Tab-separated table of C-alpha atoms in Angstrom:
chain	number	residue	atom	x	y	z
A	206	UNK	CA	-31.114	25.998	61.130
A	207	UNK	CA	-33.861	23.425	61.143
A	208	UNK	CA	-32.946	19.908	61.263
A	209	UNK	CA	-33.919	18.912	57.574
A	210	UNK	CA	-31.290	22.109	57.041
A	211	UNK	CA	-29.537	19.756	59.168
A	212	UNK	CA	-29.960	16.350	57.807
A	213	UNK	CA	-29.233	17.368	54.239
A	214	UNK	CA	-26.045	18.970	55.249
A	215	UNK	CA	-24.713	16.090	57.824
A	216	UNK	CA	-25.691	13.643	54.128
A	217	UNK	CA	-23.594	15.819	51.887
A	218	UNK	CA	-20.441	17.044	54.599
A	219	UNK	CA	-17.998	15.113	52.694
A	220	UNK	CA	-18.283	16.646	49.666
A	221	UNK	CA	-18.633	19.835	51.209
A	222	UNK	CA	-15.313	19.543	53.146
A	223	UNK	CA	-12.935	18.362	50.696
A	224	UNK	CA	-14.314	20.838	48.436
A	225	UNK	CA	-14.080	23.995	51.486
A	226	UNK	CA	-10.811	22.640	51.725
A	227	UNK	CA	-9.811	22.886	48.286
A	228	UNK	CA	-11.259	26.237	47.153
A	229	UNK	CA	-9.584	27.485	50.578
A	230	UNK	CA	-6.046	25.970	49.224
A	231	UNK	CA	-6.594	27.535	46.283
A	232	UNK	CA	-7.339	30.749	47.355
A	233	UNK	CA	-5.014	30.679	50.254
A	234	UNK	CA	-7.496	31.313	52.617
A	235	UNK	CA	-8.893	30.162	55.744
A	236	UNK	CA	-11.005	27.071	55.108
A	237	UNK	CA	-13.450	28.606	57.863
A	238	UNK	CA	-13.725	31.970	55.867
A	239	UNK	CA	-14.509	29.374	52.777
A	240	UNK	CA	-16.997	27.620	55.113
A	241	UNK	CA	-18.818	30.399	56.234
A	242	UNK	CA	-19.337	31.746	52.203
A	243	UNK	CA	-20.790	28.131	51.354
A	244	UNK	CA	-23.137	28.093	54.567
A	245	UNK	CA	-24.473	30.925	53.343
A	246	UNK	CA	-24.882	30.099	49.412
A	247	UNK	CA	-26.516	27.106	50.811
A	248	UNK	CA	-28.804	28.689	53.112
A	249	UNK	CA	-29.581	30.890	50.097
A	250	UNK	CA	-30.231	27.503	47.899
A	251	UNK	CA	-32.696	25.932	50.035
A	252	UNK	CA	-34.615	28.913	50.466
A	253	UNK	CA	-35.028	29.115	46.755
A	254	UNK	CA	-35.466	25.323	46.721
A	255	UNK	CA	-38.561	25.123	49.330
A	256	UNK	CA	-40.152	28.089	47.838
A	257	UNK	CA	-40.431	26.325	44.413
A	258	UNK	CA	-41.510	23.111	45.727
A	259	UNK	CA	-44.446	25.032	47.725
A	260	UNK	CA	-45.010	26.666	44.326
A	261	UNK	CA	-45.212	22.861	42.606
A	262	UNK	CA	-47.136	22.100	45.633
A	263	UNK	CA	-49.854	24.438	45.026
């Protein structure tokens, strides 16, 4: 992960934890297994992200 990845994530890891930990009480699962499914949807949303702003960009 590059480190704006990085930076954004370390900005926003409150919200992300209480709300890992609260899906994963919800579901009754693991709050790594929830963890791991939003690392990935995020990974997934900055992709998309960068690509449009190098769309804007150009």
């Amino acid at each position: 992960m590059d480190a704006k990845k990085q930076e954004l994530l370390l900005e926003m890891c409150p919200m992300i934890t209480a709300r890992v930990m609260e899906d994963a009480n919800l579901k009754g699962k693991a709050p790594s297994e929830v963890a791991i499914k939003y690392a990935e949807a995020f990974e997934l949303i900055y992709t998309v992200l960068e690509s449009m702003a190098k769309a804007v960009d150009s």
